[in-house]
Coordinates of C-alpha atoms in Angstrom, one line a residue:
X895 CA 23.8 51.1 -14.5
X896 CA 22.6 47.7 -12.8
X897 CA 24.7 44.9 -14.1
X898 CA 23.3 41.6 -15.2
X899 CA 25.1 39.8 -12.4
X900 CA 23.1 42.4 -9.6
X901 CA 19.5 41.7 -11.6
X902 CA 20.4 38.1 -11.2
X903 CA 21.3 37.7 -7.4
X904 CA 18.3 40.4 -6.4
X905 CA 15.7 37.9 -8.6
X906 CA 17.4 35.1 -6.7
X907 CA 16.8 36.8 -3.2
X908 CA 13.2 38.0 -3.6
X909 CA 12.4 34.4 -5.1
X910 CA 14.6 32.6 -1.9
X911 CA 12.2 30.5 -0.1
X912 CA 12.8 32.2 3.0
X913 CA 11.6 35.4 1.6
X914 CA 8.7 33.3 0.3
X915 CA 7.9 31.7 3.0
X916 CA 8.8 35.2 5.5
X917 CA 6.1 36.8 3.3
X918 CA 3.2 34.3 3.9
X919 CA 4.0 33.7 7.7
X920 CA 3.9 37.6 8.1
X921 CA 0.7 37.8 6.0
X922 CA -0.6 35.0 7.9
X923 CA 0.5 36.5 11.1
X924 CA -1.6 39.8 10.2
X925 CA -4.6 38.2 8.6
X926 CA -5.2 36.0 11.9
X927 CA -4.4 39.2 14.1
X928 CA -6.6 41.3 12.4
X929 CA -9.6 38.9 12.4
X930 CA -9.1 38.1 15.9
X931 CA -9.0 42.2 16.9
X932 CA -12.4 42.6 14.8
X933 CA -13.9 39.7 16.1
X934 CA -12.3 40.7 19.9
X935 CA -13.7 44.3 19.3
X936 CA -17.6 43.0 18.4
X937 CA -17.6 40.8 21.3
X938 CA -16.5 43.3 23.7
X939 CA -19.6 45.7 22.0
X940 CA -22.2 42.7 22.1
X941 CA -21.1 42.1 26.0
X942 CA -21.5 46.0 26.5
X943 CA -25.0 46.3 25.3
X944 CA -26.3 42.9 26.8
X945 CA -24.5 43.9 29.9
X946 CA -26.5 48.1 29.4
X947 CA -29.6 45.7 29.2
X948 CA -29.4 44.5 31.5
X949 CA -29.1 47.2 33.8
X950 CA -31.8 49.0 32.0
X951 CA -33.9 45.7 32.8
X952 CA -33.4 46.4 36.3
X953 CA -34.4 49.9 36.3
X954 CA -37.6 48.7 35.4
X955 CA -38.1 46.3 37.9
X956 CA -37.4 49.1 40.7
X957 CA -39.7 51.7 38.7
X958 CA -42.4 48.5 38.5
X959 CA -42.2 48.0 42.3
X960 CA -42.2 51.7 43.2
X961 CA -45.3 52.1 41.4
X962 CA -47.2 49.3 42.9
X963 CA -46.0 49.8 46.3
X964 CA -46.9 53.9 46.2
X965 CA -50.7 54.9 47.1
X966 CA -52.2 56.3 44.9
X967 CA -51.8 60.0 46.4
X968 CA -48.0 60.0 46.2
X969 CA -47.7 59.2 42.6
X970 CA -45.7 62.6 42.9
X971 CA -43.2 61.0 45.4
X972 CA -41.9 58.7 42.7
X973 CA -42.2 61.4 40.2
X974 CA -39.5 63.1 42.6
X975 CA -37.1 60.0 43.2
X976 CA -36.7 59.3 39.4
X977 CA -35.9 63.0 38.2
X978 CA -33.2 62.7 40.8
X979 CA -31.8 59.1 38.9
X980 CA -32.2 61.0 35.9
X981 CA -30.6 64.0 37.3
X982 CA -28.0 61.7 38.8
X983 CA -27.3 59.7 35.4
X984 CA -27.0 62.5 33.1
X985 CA -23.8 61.9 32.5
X986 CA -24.8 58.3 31.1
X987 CA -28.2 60.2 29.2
X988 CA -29.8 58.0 31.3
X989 CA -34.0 59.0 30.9
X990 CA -37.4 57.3 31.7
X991 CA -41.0 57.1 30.1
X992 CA -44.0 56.3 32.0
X993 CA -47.1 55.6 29.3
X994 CA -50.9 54.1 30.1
X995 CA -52.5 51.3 28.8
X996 CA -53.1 53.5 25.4
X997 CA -49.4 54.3 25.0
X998 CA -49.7 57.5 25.7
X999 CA -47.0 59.2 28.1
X1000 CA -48.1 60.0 31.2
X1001 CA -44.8 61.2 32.4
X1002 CA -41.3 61.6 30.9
X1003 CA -37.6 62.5 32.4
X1004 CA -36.2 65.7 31.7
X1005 CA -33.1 63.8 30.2
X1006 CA -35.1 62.2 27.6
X1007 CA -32.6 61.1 24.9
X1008 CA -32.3 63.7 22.3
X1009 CA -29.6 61.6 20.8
X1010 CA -30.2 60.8 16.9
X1011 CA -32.2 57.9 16.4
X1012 CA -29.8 54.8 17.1
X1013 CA -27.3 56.5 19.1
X1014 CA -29.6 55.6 22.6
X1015 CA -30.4 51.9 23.9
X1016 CA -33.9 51.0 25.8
X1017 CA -36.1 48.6 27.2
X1018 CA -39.6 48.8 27.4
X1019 CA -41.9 46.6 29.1
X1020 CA -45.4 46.3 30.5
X1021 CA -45.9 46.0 34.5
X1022 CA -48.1 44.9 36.8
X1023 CA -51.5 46.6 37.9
X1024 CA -50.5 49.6 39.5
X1025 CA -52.7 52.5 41.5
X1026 CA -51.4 55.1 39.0
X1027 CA -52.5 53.9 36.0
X1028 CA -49.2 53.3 34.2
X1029 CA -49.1 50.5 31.8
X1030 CA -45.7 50.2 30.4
X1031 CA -42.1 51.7 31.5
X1032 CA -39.7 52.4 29.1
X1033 CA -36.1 53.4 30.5
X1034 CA -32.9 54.1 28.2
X1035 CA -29.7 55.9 27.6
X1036 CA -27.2 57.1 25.6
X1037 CA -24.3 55.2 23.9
X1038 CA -22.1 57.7 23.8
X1039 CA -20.4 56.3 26.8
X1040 CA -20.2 52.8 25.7
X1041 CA -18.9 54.1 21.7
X1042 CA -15.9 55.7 23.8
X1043 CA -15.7 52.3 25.8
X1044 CA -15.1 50.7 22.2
X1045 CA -13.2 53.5 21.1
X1046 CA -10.4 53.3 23.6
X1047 CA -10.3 49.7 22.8
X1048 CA -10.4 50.5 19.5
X1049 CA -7.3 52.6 19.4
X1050 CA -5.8 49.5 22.2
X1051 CA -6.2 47.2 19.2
X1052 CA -5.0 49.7 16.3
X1053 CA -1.3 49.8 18.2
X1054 CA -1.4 46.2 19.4
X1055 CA -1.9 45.6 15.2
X1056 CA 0.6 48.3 14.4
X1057 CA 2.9 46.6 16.2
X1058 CA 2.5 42.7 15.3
X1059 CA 1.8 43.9 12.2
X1060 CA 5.4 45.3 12.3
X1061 CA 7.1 42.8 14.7
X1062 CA 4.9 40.1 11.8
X1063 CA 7.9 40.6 9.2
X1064 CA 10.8 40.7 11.5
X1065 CA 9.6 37.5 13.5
X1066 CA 8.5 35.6 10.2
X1067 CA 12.3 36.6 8.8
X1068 CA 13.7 35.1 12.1
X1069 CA 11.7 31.8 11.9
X1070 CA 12.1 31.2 8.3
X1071 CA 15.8 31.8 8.4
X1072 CA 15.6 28.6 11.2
X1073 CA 13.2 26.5 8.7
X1074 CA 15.4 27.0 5.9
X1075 CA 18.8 26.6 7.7
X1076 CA 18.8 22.5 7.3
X1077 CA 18.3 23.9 3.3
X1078 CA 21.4 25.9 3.4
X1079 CA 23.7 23.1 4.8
X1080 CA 22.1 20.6 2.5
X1081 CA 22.8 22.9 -0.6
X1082 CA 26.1 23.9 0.8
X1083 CA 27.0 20.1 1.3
X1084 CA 25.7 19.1 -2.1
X1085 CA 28.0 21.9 -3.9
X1086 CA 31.2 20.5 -2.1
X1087 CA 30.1 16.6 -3.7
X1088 CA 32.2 15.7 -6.9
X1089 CA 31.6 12.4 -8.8
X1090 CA 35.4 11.4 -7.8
X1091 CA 34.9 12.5 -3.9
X1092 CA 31.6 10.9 -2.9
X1093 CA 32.4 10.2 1.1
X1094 CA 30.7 13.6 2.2
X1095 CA 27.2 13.1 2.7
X1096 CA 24.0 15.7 4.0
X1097 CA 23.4 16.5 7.6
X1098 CA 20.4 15.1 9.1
X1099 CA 19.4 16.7 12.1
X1100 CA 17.3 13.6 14.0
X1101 CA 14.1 15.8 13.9
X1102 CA 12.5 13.4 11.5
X1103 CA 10.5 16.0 9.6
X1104 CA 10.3 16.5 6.3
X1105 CA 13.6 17.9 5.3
X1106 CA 15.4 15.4 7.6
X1107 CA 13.7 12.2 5.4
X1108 CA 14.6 14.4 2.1
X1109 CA 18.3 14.5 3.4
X1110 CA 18.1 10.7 4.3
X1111 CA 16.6 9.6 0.6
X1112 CA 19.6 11.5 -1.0
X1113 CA 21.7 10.5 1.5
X1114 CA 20.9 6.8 0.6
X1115 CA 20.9 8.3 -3.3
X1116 CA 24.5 8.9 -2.9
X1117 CA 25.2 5.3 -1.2
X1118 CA 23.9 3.8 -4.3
X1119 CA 25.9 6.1 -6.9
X1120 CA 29.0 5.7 -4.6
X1121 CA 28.7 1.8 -5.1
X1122 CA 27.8 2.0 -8.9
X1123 CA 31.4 4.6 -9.7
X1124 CA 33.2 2.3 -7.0
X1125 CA 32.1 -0.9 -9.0
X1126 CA 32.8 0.5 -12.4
X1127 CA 36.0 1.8 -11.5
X1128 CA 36.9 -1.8 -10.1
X1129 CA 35.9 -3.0 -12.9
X1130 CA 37.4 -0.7 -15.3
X1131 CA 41.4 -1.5 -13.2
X1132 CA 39.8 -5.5 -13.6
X1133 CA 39.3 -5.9 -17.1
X1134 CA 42.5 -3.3 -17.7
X1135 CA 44.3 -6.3 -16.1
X1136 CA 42.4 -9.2 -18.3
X1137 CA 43.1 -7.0 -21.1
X1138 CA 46.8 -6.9 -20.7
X1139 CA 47.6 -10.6 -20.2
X1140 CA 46.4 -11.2 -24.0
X1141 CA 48.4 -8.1 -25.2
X1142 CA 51.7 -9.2 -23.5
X1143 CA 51.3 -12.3 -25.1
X1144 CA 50.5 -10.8 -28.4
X1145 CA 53.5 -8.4 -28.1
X1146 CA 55.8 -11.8 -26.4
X1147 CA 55.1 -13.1 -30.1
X1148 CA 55.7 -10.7 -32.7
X1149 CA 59.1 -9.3 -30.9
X1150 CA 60.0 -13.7 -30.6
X1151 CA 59.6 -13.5 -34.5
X1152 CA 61.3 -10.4 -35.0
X1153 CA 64.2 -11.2 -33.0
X1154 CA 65.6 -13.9 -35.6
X1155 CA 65.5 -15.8 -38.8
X1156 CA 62.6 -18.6 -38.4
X1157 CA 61.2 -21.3 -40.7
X1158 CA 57.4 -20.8 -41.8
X1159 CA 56.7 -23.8 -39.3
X1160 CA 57.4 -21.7 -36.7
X1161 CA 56.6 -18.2 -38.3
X1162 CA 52.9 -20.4 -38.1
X1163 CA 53.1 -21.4 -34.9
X1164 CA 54.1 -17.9 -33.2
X1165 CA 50.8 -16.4 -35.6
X1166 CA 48.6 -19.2 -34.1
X1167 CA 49.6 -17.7 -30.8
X1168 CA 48.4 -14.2 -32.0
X1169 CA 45.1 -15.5 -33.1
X1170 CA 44.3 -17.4 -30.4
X1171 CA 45.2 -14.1 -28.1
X1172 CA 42.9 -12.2 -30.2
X1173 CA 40.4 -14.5 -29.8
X1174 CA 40.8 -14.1 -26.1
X1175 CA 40.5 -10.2 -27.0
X1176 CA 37.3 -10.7 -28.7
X1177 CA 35.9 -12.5 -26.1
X1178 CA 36.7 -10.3 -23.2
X1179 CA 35.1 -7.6 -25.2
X1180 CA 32.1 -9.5 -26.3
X1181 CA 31.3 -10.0 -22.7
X1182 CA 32.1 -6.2 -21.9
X1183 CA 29.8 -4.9 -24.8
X1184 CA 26.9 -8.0 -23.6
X1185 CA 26.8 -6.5 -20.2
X1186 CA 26.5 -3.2 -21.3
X1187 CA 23.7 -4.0 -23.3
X1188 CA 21.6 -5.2 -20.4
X1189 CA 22.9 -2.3 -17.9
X1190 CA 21.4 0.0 -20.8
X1191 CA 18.2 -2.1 -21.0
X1192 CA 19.4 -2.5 -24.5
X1193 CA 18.1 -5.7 -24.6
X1194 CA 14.6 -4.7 -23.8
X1195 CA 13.8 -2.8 -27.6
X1196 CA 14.3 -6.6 -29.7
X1197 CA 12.4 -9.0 -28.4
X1198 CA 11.1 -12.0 -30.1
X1199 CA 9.1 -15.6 -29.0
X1200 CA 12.0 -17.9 -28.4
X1201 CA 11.8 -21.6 -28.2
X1202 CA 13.3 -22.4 -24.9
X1203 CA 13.5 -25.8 -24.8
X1204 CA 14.5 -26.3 -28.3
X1205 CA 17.7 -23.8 -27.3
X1206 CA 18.7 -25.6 -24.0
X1207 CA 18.5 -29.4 -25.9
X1208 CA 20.6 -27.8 -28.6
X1209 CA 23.3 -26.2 -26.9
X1210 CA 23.2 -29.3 -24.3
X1211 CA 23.4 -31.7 -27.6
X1212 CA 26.6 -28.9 -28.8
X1213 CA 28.5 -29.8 -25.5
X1214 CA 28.1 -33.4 -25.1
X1215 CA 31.1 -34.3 -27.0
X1216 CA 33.4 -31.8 -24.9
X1217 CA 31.7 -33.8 -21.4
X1218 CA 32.4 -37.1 -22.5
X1219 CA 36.2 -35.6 -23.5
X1220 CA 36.7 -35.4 -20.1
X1221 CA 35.1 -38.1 -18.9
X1222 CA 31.6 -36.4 -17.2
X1223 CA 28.2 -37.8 -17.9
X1224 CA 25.6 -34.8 -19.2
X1225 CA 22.1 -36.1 -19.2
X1226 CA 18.9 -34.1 -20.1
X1227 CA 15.9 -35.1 -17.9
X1228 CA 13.2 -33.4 -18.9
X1229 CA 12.5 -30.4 -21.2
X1230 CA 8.9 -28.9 -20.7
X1231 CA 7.5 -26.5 -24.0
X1232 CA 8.4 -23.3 -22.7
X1233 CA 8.2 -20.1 -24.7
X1234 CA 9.8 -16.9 -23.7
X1235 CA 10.3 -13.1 -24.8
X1236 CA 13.5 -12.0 -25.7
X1237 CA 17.0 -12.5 -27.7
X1238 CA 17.9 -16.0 -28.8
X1239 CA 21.7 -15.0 -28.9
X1240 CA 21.5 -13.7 -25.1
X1241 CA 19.7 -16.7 -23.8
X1242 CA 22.1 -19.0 -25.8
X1243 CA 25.1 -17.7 -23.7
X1244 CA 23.0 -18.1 -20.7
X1245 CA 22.6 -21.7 -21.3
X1246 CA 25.9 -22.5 -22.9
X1247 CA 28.1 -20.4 -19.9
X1248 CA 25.9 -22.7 -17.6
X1249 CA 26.8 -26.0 -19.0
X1250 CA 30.7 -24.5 -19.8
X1251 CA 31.1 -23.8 -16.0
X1252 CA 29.3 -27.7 -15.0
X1253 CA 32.0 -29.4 -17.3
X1254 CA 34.8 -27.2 -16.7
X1255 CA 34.5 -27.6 -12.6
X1256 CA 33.3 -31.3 -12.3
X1257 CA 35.8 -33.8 -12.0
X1258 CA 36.4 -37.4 -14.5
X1259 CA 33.6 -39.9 -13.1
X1260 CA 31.3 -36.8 -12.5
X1261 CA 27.3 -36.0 -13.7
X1262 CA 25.6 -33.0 -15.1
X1263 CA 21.8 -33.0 -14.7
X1264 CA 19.6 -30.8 -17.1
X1265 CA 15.7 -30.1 -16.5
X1266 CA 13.6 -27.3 -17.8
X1267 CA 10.1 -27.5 -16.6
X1268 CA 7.4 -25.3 -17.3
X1269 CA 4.9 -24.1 -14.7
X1270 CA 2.1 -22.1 -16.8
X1271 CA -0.2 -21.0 -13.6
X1272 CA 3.3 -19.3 -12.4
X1273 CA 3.6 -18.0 -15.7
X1274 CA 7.4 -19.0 -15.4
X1275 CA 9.7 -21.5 -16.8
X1276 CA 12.4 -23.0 -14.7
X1277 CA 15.8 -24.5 -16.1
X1278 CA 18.0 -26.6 -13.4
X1279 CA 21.6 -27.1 -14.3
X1280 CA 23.1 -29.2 -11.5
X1281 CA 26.7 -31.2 -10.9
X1282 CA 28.9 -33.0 -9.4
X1283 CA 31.7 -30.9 -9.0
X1284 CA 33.7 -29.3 -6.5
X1285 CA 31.2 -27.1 -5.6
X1286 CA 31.6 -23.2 -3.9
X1287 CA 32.7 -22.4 -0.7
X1288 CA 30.2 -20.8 1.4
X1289 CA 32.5 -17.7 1.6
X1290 CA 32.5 -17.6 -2.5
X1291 CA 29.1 -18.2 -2.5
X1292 CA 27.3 -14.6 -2.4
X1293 CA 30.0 -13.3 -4.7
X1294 CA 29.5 -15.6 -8.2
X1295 CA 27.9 -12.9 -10.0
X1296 CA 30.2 -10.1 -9.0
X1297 CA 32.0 -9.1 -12.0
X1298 CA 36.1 -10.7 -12.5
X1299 CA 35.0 -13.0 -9.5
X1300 CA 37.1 -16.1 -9.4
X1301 CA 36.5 -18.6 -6.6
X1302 CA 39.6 -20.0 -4.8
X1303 CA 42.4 -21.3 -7.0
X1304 CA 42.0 -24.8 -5.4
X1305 CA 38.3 -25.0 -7.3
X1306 CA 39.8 -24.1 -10.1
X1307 CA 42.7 -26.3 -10.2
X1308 CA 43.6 -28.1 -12.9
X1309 CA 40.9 -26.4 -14.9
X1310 CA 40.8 -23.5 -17.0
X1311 CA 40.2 -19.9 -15.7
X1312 CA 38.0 -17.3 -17.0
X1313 CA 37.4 -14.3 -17.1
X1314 CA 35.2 -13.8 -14.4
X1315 CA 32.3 -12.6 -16.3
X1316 CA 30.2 -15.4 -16.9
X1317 CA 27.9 -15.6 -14.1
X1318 CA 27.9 -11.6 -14.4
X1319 CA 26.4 -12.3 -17.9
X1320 CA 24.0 -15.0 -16.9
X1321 CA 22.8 -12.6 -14.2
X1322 CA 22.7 -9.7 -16.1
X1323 CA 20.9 -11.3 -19.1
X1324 CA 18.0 -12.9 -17.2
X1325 CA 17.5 -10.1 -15.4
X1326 CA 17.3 -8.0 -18.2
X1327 CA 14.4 -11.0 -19.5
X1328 CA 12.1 -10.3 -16.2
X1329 CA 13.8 -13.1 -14.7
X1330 CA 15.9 -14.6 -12.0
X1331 CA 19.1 -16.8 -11.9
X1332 CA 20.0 -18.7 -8.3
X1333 CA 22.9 -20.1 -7.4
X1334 CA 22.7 -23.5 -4.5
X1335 CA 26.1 -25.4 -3.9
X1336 CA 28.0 -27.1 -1.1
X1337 CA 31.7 -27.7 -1.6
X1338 CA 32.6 -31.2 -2.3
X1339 CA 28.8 -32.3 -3.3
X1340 CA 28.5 -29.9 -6.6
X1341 CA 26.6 -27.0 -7.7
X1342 CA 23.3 -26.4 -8.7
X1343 CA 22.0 -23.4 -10.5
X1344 CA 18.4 -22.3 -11.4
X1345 CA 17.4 -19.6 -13.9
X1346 CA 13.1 -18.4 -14.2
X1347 CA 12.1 -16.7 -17.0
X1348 CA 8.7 -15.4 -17.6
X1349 CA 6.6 -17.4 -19.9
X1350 CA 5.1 -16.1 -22.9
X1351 CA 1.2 -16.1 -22.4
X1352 CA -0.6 -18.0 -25.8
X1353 CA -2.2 -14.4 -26.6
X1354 CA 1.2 -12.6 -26.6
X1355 CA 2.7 -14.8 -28.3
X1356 CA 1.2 -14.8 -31.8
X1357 CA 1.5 -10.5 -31.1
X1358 CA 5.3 -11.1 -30.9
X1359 CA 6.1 -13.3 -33.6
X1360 CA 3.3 -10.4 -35.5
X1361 CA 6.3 -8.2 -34.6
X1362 CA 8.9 -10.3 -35.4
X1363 CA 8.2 -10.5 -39.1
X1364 CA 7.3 -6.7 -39.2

């Protein structure tokens, strides 16, 4: 009894595309050899008869001229010479007719065809004034020679079918097994790929066909998933690592207040310490969840109209206190009406990580411009946060929004650290808006960067704040 395993792999081998596409080159094979043996066999028929025709045609001519050139007393001579040619061409059924002006005949062949009615060809045709009173010659012959003509090439082009259409399957087989060996090795390649092992990648052949452009795009598939697990597992070990410098300290601070006796003064200051590592915590992990929000286009399903210029005067009026602290001028220059789509929350970071990194990396003395113009022909609206800082090394430059990216320890000196995700956010947020986010600086003459968001047309706008208040 077949076993389900057996039914399986036999439906798997009659629907293999080699079989399928065996099947249709032999049918194709034997459909075109076919029609060209039929159509090979009716021309070699059609040249037989024109070519009996002719002949026949030129029977007539020598009858026509015997007649006019014999006087009229030796009409018996000719008589004579063309019972010989009949008696000559019996073998081809070959026969004459000689008939007057009336269409009677005056004189006919002994081999006059007795063949059925369309197994004989003729020509008849009138002649020329002749002294014995014939008026029209009509000369034939049988077709039995010329249906055993097509007969043997009939039978020549039944085995030359037998055999292509026998060699069809085998040859068909052969070349489809070729086609579809680039399949094999693409399928066998793509069973030896595991998430974790990547490196391998599908042969290409350099035949630039079809199957060599479908092994390229998967080729350049698995570039782009190899650089997505590669980034997530650097920054899986990277945030692993930001994660445990809170958690030592955390641990550093409960095993310092287990280890003795301590007054409530310090018992306070030592659970300070734990809250302001747990802040830490919650920050990291805000940033984590923010950027997975926008990978997962989470950001995309709540949209609302936000006031952009209202937020960026806000959070630039929230950290003016903390830039005259340290002794940096922040000015506001200019703040168009701009209205965008999107989450007030997400674009509030954006503007408030922007202005924390001006302050935190420009020195005492130094000047933070802010200008948000609007451009509505562009549809876009353009914020500008520039300084006077430090600025980025050309090196550091193409790297700011790489994820746990910190620029060279000397920029940062004598400034906080963080975590590295900032700029991630900032990039990952506007993007995540339709927008873009820029980044221009030269070290030692400050940074500038420069967001776009798409601006809310007048008609969408009253449909959003609609579904706002839905």
């Amino acid at each position: 009894m077949p076993t389900s395993g057996s039914s399986t792999g036999r439906a798997r081998r009659l629907g293999s595309l080699r079989l399928r596409l065996a099947a249709w080159n032999a049918l194709a094979v034997a459909a075109t050899a076919l029609v060209t043996l039929a159509v090979l066999r009716q021309g070699v028929m059609w040249a037989l008869l024109h070519e009996a025709d002719k002949v026949l045609a030129e029977d007539i001519s020598e009858i026509e001229l015997a007649l006019r050139d014999t006087p009229r007393g030796e009409f018996d001579s000719v008589l004579g010479e063309l019972e010989r040619k009949a008696a000559g061409h019996q073998h081809h059924g070959w026969f004459v007719e000689l008939r007057d002006s009336a269409g009677r005949i005056l004189w006919a062949s002994r081999a006059t065809s007795a063949a059925e009615p369309g197994d004989d060809r003729s020509v008849v045709r009138e002649i020329a004034a002749n002294p014995h009173g014939v008026a029209s010659v009509l000369v034939g012959e049988e077709l039995r020679l010329l249906r055993s003509e097509v007969a043997r090439i009939d039978r020549l082009a039944l085995l030359t079918g037998g055999l292509m259409l026998l060699g069809a399957p085998l040859g068909a087989w052969l070349l489809a097994g070729r086609a579809t060996t680039a399949i094999g090795d693409i399928t066998r390649t793509a069973r030896r790929l595991r998430p974790d092992h990547l490196d391998e990648r599908l042969p290409v052949r350099g035949t630039g066909d079809e199957l060599d452009r479908l092994a390229s795009t998967i080729n350049g598939l698995l570039d782009r998933i190899a650089v997505v697990l590669d980034h997530r597992r650097d920054v899986l070990a990277n945030a692993a690592h930001e994660l445990r410098t809170p958690l030592a300290a955390i641990r550093s601070c409960v095993e310092v207040a287990l280890n003795s006796d301590r007054s409530a003064a310090e018992y306070r200051e030592l659970l300070d310490d734990v809250i302001d590592q747990c802040g830490s915590l919650q920050i990291l992990l805000n940033q984590l969840l923010l950027i997975s929000e926008t990978e997962n286009e989470r950001l995309k399903t709540q949209v609302e109209p936000v006031d952009f210029a209202a937020l960026v005067v806000k959070s630039a009026a929230m950290f003016q206190g903390v830039a005259e602290s340290r002794g940096v001028s922040l000015d506001v220059e200019g703040t168009a009406p701009a209205t965008v789509a999107g989450q007030r929350e997400h674009l509030w970071q954006v503007v408030n990580n922007l202005l924390d990194n001006a302050i935190k990396y420009t020195p005492e003395g130094g000047r933070i411009r802010i200008v948000l113009t609007s451009d509505k022909a562009a549809g876009q609206a353009e914020l500008i946060v520039e300084d006077t800082g430090v600025g980025i090394a050309s090196v550091d430059l193409p790297h700011v929004f790489d994820r746990f990216f910190r620029a060279d320890r000397a920029r940062t000196r004598g400034a906080a650290v963080g975590s590295g995700l900032g700029l991630s956010i900032c990039q990952s947020v506007v993007a995540a808006h339709g927008g873009d986010i820029r980044c221009e600086s030269q070290p030692g003459h400050g940074t500038r960067m420069i967001v776009r968001l798409p601006l809310v047309a007048a008609h969408s706008e009253s449909g959003l704040i609609a579904a706002a208040g839905a």
